mmCIF file of C-alpha atoms in Angstrom:
data_model
loop_
_atom_site.group_PDB
_atom_site.id
_atom_site.type_symbol
_atom_site.label_atom_id
_atom_site.label_comp_id
_atom_site.label_asym_id
_atom_site.label_seq_id
_atom_site.Cartn_x
_atom_site.Cartn_y
_atom_site.Cartn_z
ATOM 1 C CA UNK A 216 0.000 0.000 0.000
ATOM 2 C CA UNK A 217 1.250 3.516 -0.751
ATOM 3 C CA UNK A 218 2.531 5.434 2.230
ATOM 4 C CA UNK A 219 0.160 8.154 3.369
ATOM 5 C CA UNK A 220 1.390 11.733 3.418
ATOM 6 C CA UNK A 221 1.037 13.480 6.753
ATOM 7 C CA UNK A 222 -1.410 16.382 6.809
ATOM 8 C CA UNK A 223 -2.404 15.952 3.169
ATOM 9 C CA UNK A 224 -5.799 16.122 1.479
ATOM 10 C CA UNK A 225 -7.288 12.664 1.880
ATOM 11 C CA UNK A 226 -8.986 12.441 -1.511
ATOM 12 C CA UNK A 227 -5.764 13.443 -3.297
ATOM 13 C CA UNK A 228 -3.779 10.867 -1.309
ATOM 14 C CA UNK A 229 -6.330 8.206 -2.266
ATOM 15 C CA UNK A 230 -6.158 9.062 -5.979
ATOM 16 C CA UNK A 231 -2.380 8.788 -6.048
ATOM 17 C CA UNK A 232 -2.491 5.594 -4.022
ATOM 18 C CA UNK A 233 -4.682 4.020 -6.720
ATOM 19 C CA UNK A 234 -2.464 5.297 -9.534
ATOM 20 C CA UNK A 235 0.632 3.883 -7.838
ATOM 21 C CA UNK A 236 -1.059 0.537 -7.194
ATOM 22 C CA UNK A 237 -2.018 0.259 -10.874
ATOM 23 C CA UNK A 238 1.539 1.191 -11.886
ATOM 24 C CA UNK A 239 3.066 -1.344 -9.485
ATOM 25 C CA UNK A 240 0.781 -4.036 -10.912
ATOM 26 C CA UNK A 241 2.204 -3.500 -14.381
ATOM 27 C CA UNK A 242 -0.254 -0.925 -15.709
ATOM 28 C CA UNK A 243 -3.667 -2.602 -15.473
ATOM 29 C CA UNK A 244 -5.721 -4.253 -12.720
ATOM 30 C CA UNK A 245 -9.204 -5.433 -11.862
ATOM 31 C CA UNK A 246 -11.392 -3.713 -9.315
ATOM 32 C CA UNK A 247 -11.089 -6.702 -6.989
ATOM 33 C CA UNK A 248 -7.263 -6.647 -7.262
ATOM 34 C CA UNK A 249 -7.256 -3.004 -6.261
ATOM 35 C CA UNK A 250 -9.616 -3.712 -3.381
ATOM 36 C CA UNK A 251 -7.346 -6.446 -2.028
ATOM 37 C CA UNK A 252 -4.307 -4.135 -2.181
ATOM 38 C CA UNK A 253 -5.723 -1.227 -0.205
ATOM 39 C CA UNK A 254 -7.824 -0.511 2.874
ATOM 40 C CA UNK A 255 -10.069 1.832 0.905
ATOM 41 C CA UNK A 256 -13.767 0.857 0.813
ATOM 42 C CA UNK A 257 -14.898 -0.627 -2.491
ATOM 43 C CA UNK A 258 -17.457 2.161 -3.177
ATOM 44 C CA UNK A 259 -14.684 4.753 -2.670
ATOM 45 C CA UNK A 260 -12.373 2.945 -5.088
ATOM 46 C CA UNK A 261 -15.151 2.713 -7.665
ATOM 47 C CA UNK A 262 -16.030 6.412 -7.306
ATOM 48 C CA UNK A 263 -12.417 7.522 -7.667
ATOM 49 C CA UNK A 264 -11.867 5.280 -10.680
ATOM 50 C CA UNK A 265 -14.965 6.676 -12.389
ATOM 51 C CA UNK A 266 -13.650 10.198 -11.891
ATOM 52 C CA UNK A 267 -10.182 9.291 -13.196
ATOM 53 C CA UNK A 268 -11.706 7.558 -16.232
ATOM 54 C CA UNK A 269 -13.792 10.652 -17.026
ATOM 55 C CA UNK A 270 -10.630 12.807 -16.870
ATOM 56 C CA UNK A 271 -8.571 10.458 -19.053
ATOM 57 C CA UNK A 272 -6.040 9.477 -16.374
ATOM 58 C CA UNK A 273 -7.425 5.923 -16.242
ATOM 59 C CA UNK A 274 -8.941 3.762 -18.999
ATOM 60 C CA UNK A 275 -11.464 0.961 -18.569
ATOM 61 C CA UNK A 276 -10.551 -1.831 -20.956
ATOM 62 C CA UNK A 277 -13.113 -4.040 -22.783
ATOM 63 C CA UNK A 278 -12.354 -6.850 -20.293
ATOM 64 C CA UNK A 279 -13.314 -4.379 -17.503
ATOM 65 C CA UNK A 280 -9.761 -4.065 -16.182
ATOM 66 C CA UNK A 281 -8.516 -0.581 -15.343
ATOM 67 C CA UNK A 282 -5.362 0.738 -17.040
ATOM 68 C CA UNK A 283 -3.313 3.918 -16.877
ATOM 69 C CA UNK A 284 -4.712 6.546 -19.228
ATOM 70 C CA UNK A 285 -3.167 8.695 -21.978
ATOM 71 C CA UNK A 286 -3.327 11.976 -20.051
ATOM 72 C CA UNK A 287 -0.651 10.649 -17.696
ATOM 73 C CA UNK A 288 1.791 10.552 -20.615
ATOM 74 C CA UNK A 289 1.965 14.338 -20.867
ATOM 75 C CA UNK A 290 2.553 14.642 -17.118
ATOM 76 C CA UNK A 291 5.269 11.999 -17.250
ATOM 77 C CA UNK A 292 7.001 13.626 -20.208
ATOM 78 C CA UNK A 293 7.007 16.967 -18.407
ATOM 79 C CA UNK A 294 8.422 15.426 -15.248
ATOM 80 C CA UNK A 295 11.106 13.569 -17.211
ATOM 81 C CA UNK A 296 12.212 16.797 -18.896
ATOM 82 C CA UNK A 297 12.530 18.505 -15.527
ATOM 83 C CA UNK A 298 14.449 15.551 -14.111
ATOM 84 C CA UNK A 299 16.757 15.506 -17.117
ATOM 85 C CA UNK A 300 17.462 19.229 -16.769
ATOM 86 C CA UNK A 301 18.246 18.774 -13.070
ATOM 87 C CA UNK A 302 20.771 16.022 -13.870
ATOM 88 C CA UNK A 303 22.534 17.852 -16.713
ATOM 89 C CA UNK A 304 25.173 19.671 -14.580
ATOM 90 C CA UNK A 305 26.307 16.435 -12.960
ATOM 91 C CA UNK A 306 26.337 14.577 -16.292
ATOM 92 C CA UNK A 307 28.501 17.344 -17.739
ATOM 93 C CA UNK A 308 30.925 16.930 -14.828
ATOM 94 C CA UNK A 309 31.100 13.206 -15.594
ATOM 95 C CA UNK A 310 31.964 13.903 -19.243
ATOM 96 C CA UNK A 311 34.509 16.577 -18.316
ATOM 97 C CA UNK A 312 36.266 14.262 -15.845
ATOM 98 C CA UNK A 313 35.942 10.934 -17.656
ATOM 99 C CA UNK A 314 35.710 11.896 -21.324
ATOM 100 C CA UNK A 315 32.869 9.495 -22.127
ATOM 101 C CA UNK A 316 29.135 9.909 -22.755
ATOM 102 C CA UNK A 317 26.981 10.232 -19.625
ATOM 103 C CA UNK A 318 23.290 9.302 -19.383
ATOM 104 C CA UNK A 319 20.455 9.331 -16.888
ATOM 105 C CA UNK A 320 17.449 7.008 -17.073
ATOM 106 C CA UNK A 321 14.405 6.266 -14.940
ATOM 107 C CA UNK A 322 12.162 3.243 -14.564
ATOM 108 C CA UNK A 323 8.991 3.754 -16.586
ATOM 109 C CA UNK A 324 6.562 0.895 -16.028
ATOM 110 C CA UNK A 325 8.624 -2.174 -17.018
ATOM 111 C CA UNK A 326 11.228 -0.371 -19.129
ATOM 112 C CA UNK A 327 13.837 2.318 -18.629
ATOM 113 C CA UNK A 328 13.528 5.645 -20.394
ATOM 114 C CA UNK A 329 16.511 7.895 -21.000
ATOM 115 C CA UNK A 330 15.805 11.405 -19.709
ATOM 116 C CA UNK A 331 19.158 13.146 -20.096
ATOM 117 C CA UNK A 332 22.469 12.817 -21.919
ATOM 118 C CA UNK A 333 25.728 14.708 -22.310
ATOM 119 C CA UNK A 334 27.749 13.279 -25.220
ATOM 120 C CA UNK A 335 31.472 12.634 -25.268
ATOM 121 C CA UNK A 336 33.660 14.882 -27.400
ATOM 122 C CA UNK A 337 35.322 11.853 -29.002
ATOM 123 C CA UNK A 338 34.419 11.216 -32.631
ATOM 124 C CA UNK A 339 33.809 7.557 -31.696
ATOM 125 C CA UNK A 340 31.258 7.702 -28.896
ATOM 126 C CA UNK A 341 28.107 6.174 -27.480
ATOM 127 C CA UNK A 342 24.857 7.923 -28.417
ATOM 128 C CA UNK A 343 21.404 7.216 -26.964
ATOM 129 C CA UNK A 344 18.452 9.393 -27.889
ATOM 130 C CA UNK A 345 16.737 11.114 -24.958
ATOM 131 C CA UNK A 346 13.230 9.646 -24.696
ATOM 132 C CA UNK A 347 14.339 6.217 -25.901
ATOM 133 C CA UNK A 348 12.932 3.263 -23.976
ATOM 134 C CA UNK A 349 14.980 0.109 -23.393
ATOM 135 C CA UNK A 350 14.693 -3.185 -21.559
ATOM 136 C CA UNK A 351 16.032 -3.141 -18.023
ATOM 137 C CA UNK A 352 17.980 -6.418 -18.206
ATOM 138 C CA UNK A 353 20.167 -5.406 -21.170
ATOM 139 C CA UNK A 354 21.329 -1.936 -20.083
ATOM 140 C CA UNK A 355 23.696 -0.701 -17.404
ATOM 141 C CA UNK A 356 21.170 1.806 -16.063
ATOM 142 C CA UNK A 357 18.424 -0.794 -16.151
ATOM 143 C CA UNK A 358 20.407 -3.344 -14.176
ATOM 144 C CA UNK A 359 21.488 -0.681 -11.664
ATOM 145 C CA UNK A 360 17.801 0.103 -11.122
ATOM 146 C CA UNK A 361 16.742 -3.557 -10.927
ATOM 147 C CA UNK A 362 19.401 -4.174 -8.267
ATOM 148 C CA UNK A 363 17.467 -1.788 -5.995
ATOM 149 C CA UNK A 364 14.370 -4.008 -6.215
ATOM 150 C CA UNK A 365 13.590 -7.379 -4.663
ATOM 151 C CA UNK A 366 13.845 -10.533 -6.764
ATOM 152 C CA UNK A 367 10.073 -11.072 -7.029
ATOM 153 C CA UNK A 368 9.610 -7.563 -8.408
ATOM 154 C CA UNK A 369 12.424 -8.149 -10.905
ATOM 155 C CA UNK A 370 10.836 -11.419 -12.031
ATOM 156 C CA UNK A 371 7.534 -9.603 -12.583
ATOM 157 C CA UNK A 372 9.166 -6.852 -14.645
ATOM 158 C CA UNK A 373 11.027 -9.184 -17.005
ATOM 159 C CA UNK A 374 8.058 -11.545 -17.262
ATOM 160 C CA UNK A 375 5.894 -8.690 -18.535
ATOM 161 C CA UNK A 376 8.534 -6.959 -20.694
ATOM 162 C CA UNK A 377 10.330 -10.049 -21.983
ATOM 163 C CA UNK A 378 14.085 -10.638 -22.193
ATOM 164 C CA UNK A 379 15.222 -10.037 -25.784
ATOM 165 C CA UNK A 380 18.957 -10.417 -26.426
ATOM 166 C CA UNK A 381 20.270 -7.542 -28.585
ATOM 167 C CA UNK A 382 23.764 -9.116 -28.686
ATOM 168 C CA UNK A 383 25.323 -12.524 -28.076
ATOM 169 C CA UNK A 384 26.493 -11.189 -24.688
ATOM 170 C CA UNK A 385 23.011 -10.176 -23.482
ATOM 171 C CA UNK A 386 21.417 -11.938 -20.525
ATOM 172 C CA UNK A 387 18.397 -13.948 -21.637
ATOM 173 C CA UNK A 388 17.590 -15.989 -18.530
ATOM 174 C CA UNK A 389 16.014 -14.557 -15.373
ATOM 175 C CA UNK A 390 18.125 -16.680 -13.014
ATOM 176 C CA UNK A 391 21.307 -15.434 -14.714
ATOM 177 C CA UNK A 392 19.976 -11.905 -14.349
ATOM 178 C CA UNK A 393 19.293 -12.364 -10.632
ATOM 179 C CA UNK A 394 22.832 -13.685 -10.155
ATOM 180 C CA UNK A 395 24.204 -10.590 -11.895
ATOM 181 C CA UNK A 396 22.026 -8.320 -9.744
ATOM 182 C CA UNK A 397 23.434 -9.969 -6.619
ATOM 183 C CA UNK A 398 26.938 -8.998 -7.748
ATOM 184 C CA UNK A 399 25.746 -5.463 -8.533
ATOM 185 C CA UNK A 400 24.338 -5.062 -5.022
ATOM 186 C CA UNK A 401 27.636 -6.256 -3.529
ATOM 187 C CA UNK A 402 29.905 -3.925 -5.517
ATOM 188 C CA UNK A 403 27.488 -0.960 -5.791
ATOM 189 C CA UNK A 404 27.446 -0.481 -9.569
ATOM 190 C CA UNK A 405 26.448 -2.339 -12.733
ATOM 191 C CA UNK A 406 28.332 -3.128 -15.919
ATOM 192 C CA UNK A 407 26.855 -3.481 -19.378
ATOM 193 C CA UNK A 408 29.436 -5.781 -20.968
ATOM 194 C CA UNK A 409 28.500 -5.244 -24.628
ATOM 195 C CA UNK A 410 24.989 -6.447 -23.763
ATOM 196 C CA UNK A 411 23.199 -3.609 -25.529
ATOM 197 C CA UNK A 412 25.690 -3.024 -28.336
ATOM 198 C CA UNK A 413 28.817 -4.949 -29.278
ATOM 199 C CA UNK A 414 31.971 -2.934 -28.727
ATOM 200 C CA UNK A 415 30.393 -0.703 -26.063
ATOM 201 C CA UNK A 416 30.896 -1.010 -22.301
ATOM 202 C CA UNK A 417 28.915 0.941 -19.714
ATOM 203 C CA UNK A 418 29.295 1.521 -15.980
ATOM 204 C CA UNK A 419 26.116 2.599 -14.167
ATOM 205 C CA UNK A 420 24.979 3.421 -10.656
ATOM 206 C CA UNK A 421 21.558 3.946 -9.094
ATOM 207 C CA UNK A 422 20.660 7.385 -7.749
ATOM 208 C CA UNK A 423 20.085 6.790 -4.015
ATOM 209 C CA UNK A 424 16.748 7.763 -2.455
ATOM 210 C CA UNK A 425 15.337 8.923 -5.793
ATOM 211 C CA UNK A 426 11.549 9.493 -5.786
ATOM 212 C CA UNK A 427 11.365 7.207 -8.820
ATOM 213 C CA UNK A 428 13.993 4.496 -9.511
ATOM 214 C CA UNK A 429 16.785 6.221 -11.438
ATOM 215 C CA UNK A 430 20.364 5.594 -12.522
ATOM 216 C CA UNK A 431 23.242 7.355 -14.244
ATOM 217 C CA UNK A 432 25.939 5.887 -16.450
ATOM 218 C CA UNK A 433 29.081 6.502 -18.470
ATOM 219 C CA UNK A 434 29.653 4.496 -21.627
ATOM 220 C CA UNK A 435 32.030 4.233 -24.528
ATOM 221 C CA UNK A 436 34.018 1.851 -26.709
ATOM 222 C CA UNK A 437 35.643 -1.071 -24.903
ATOM 223 C CA UNK A 438 39.040 0.097 -26.131
ATOM 224 C CA UNK A 439 38.771 3.127 -23.822
ATOM 225 C CA UNK A 440 36.273 1.964 -21.188
ATOM 226 C CA UNK A 441 38.378 -0.778 -19.613
ATOM 227 C CA UNK A 442 39.319 -1.954 -16.110
ATOM 228 C CA UNK A 443 41.559 1.066 -15.495
ATOM 229 C CA UNK A 444 38.691 3.321 -16.544
ATOM 230 C CA UNK A 445 36.423 1.610 -14.007
ATOM 231 C CA UNK A 446 38.845 2.323 -11.146
ATOM 232 C CA UNK A 447 38.591 6.036 -11.922
ATOM 233 C CA UNK A 448 34.930 6.149 -12.966
ATOM 234 C CA UNK A 449 33.205 4.408 -10.052
ATOM 235 C CA UNK A 450 33.982 7.004 -7.334
ATOM 236 C CA UNK A 451 33.157 9.858 -9.717
ATOM 237 C CA UNK A 452 29.861 8.169 -10.638
ATOM 238 C CA UNK A 453 29.081 7.822 -6.934
ATOM 239 C CA UNK A 454 29.727 11.533 -6.327
ATOM 240 C CA UNK A 455 27.420 12.461 -9.205
ATOM 241 C CA UNK A 456 24.656 10.076 -8.102
ATOM 242 C CA UNK A 457 24.750 11.453 -4.564
ATOM 243 C CA UNK A 458 24.701 15.051 -5.843
ATOM 244 C CA UNK A 459 21.653 14.326 -8.016
ATOM 245 C CA UNK A 460 19.977 12.644 -5.038
ATOM 246 C CA UNK A 461 20.511 15.753 -2.916
ATOM 247 C CA UNK A 462 18.952 17.930 -5.625
ATOM 248 C CA UNK A 463 15.968 15.602 -6.010
ATOM 249 C CA UNK A 464 15.313 15.570 -2.280
ATOM 250 C CA UNK A 465 15.885 19.248 -1.676
ATOM 251 C CA UNK A 466 12.924 20.689 0.256
#
């Protein structure tokens, strides 16, 4: 159940609780599933859903399940732009100090979406379009985010999104993924070992205490992004992630 805000407007808290429950369930639920996940009375849930449907923030599907609605897309895009702008100074510092492309991505339903990038000045560099969505299991930022979640949640995400293998080095089995996430939790950062694109290595780290699961990364050709690069990059990535976290949680 979503945590209640202290001193807030109850009806607003209830609306966002329902939206978060639908999101956590993978984007669509039945009325009975919602009822079993919250202490709200069934008539209250039904009334709030009707209002959200009328406003376009929720859709009722032909099978009578409730799904997130199209009007949320505009809100999400606006929030992602703001988040990307907030991260830009720290991403620029990463590029200035490490010389490779820096990215930020957030978890969006069962995928990651890139919200900010500062490209390397090298002619041979990694480029990912802001707004691009990617699978969590095959990206450095995605695995850094998954490592913050429990194994059951990870299994649910990859079961819904699938586990395509963009390269021969991609992880295509959930148990192999969980083993990799265990290593990521132990060392504090993830590595994309040519799993998204052959010839490209990426080091990524989750942004701690982010309101929505987020991660930053540096990536480039394996000829430059090697073990020596990692020794230098990891502490700098950590500094940037902590700085972004402070900005996100500034009151």
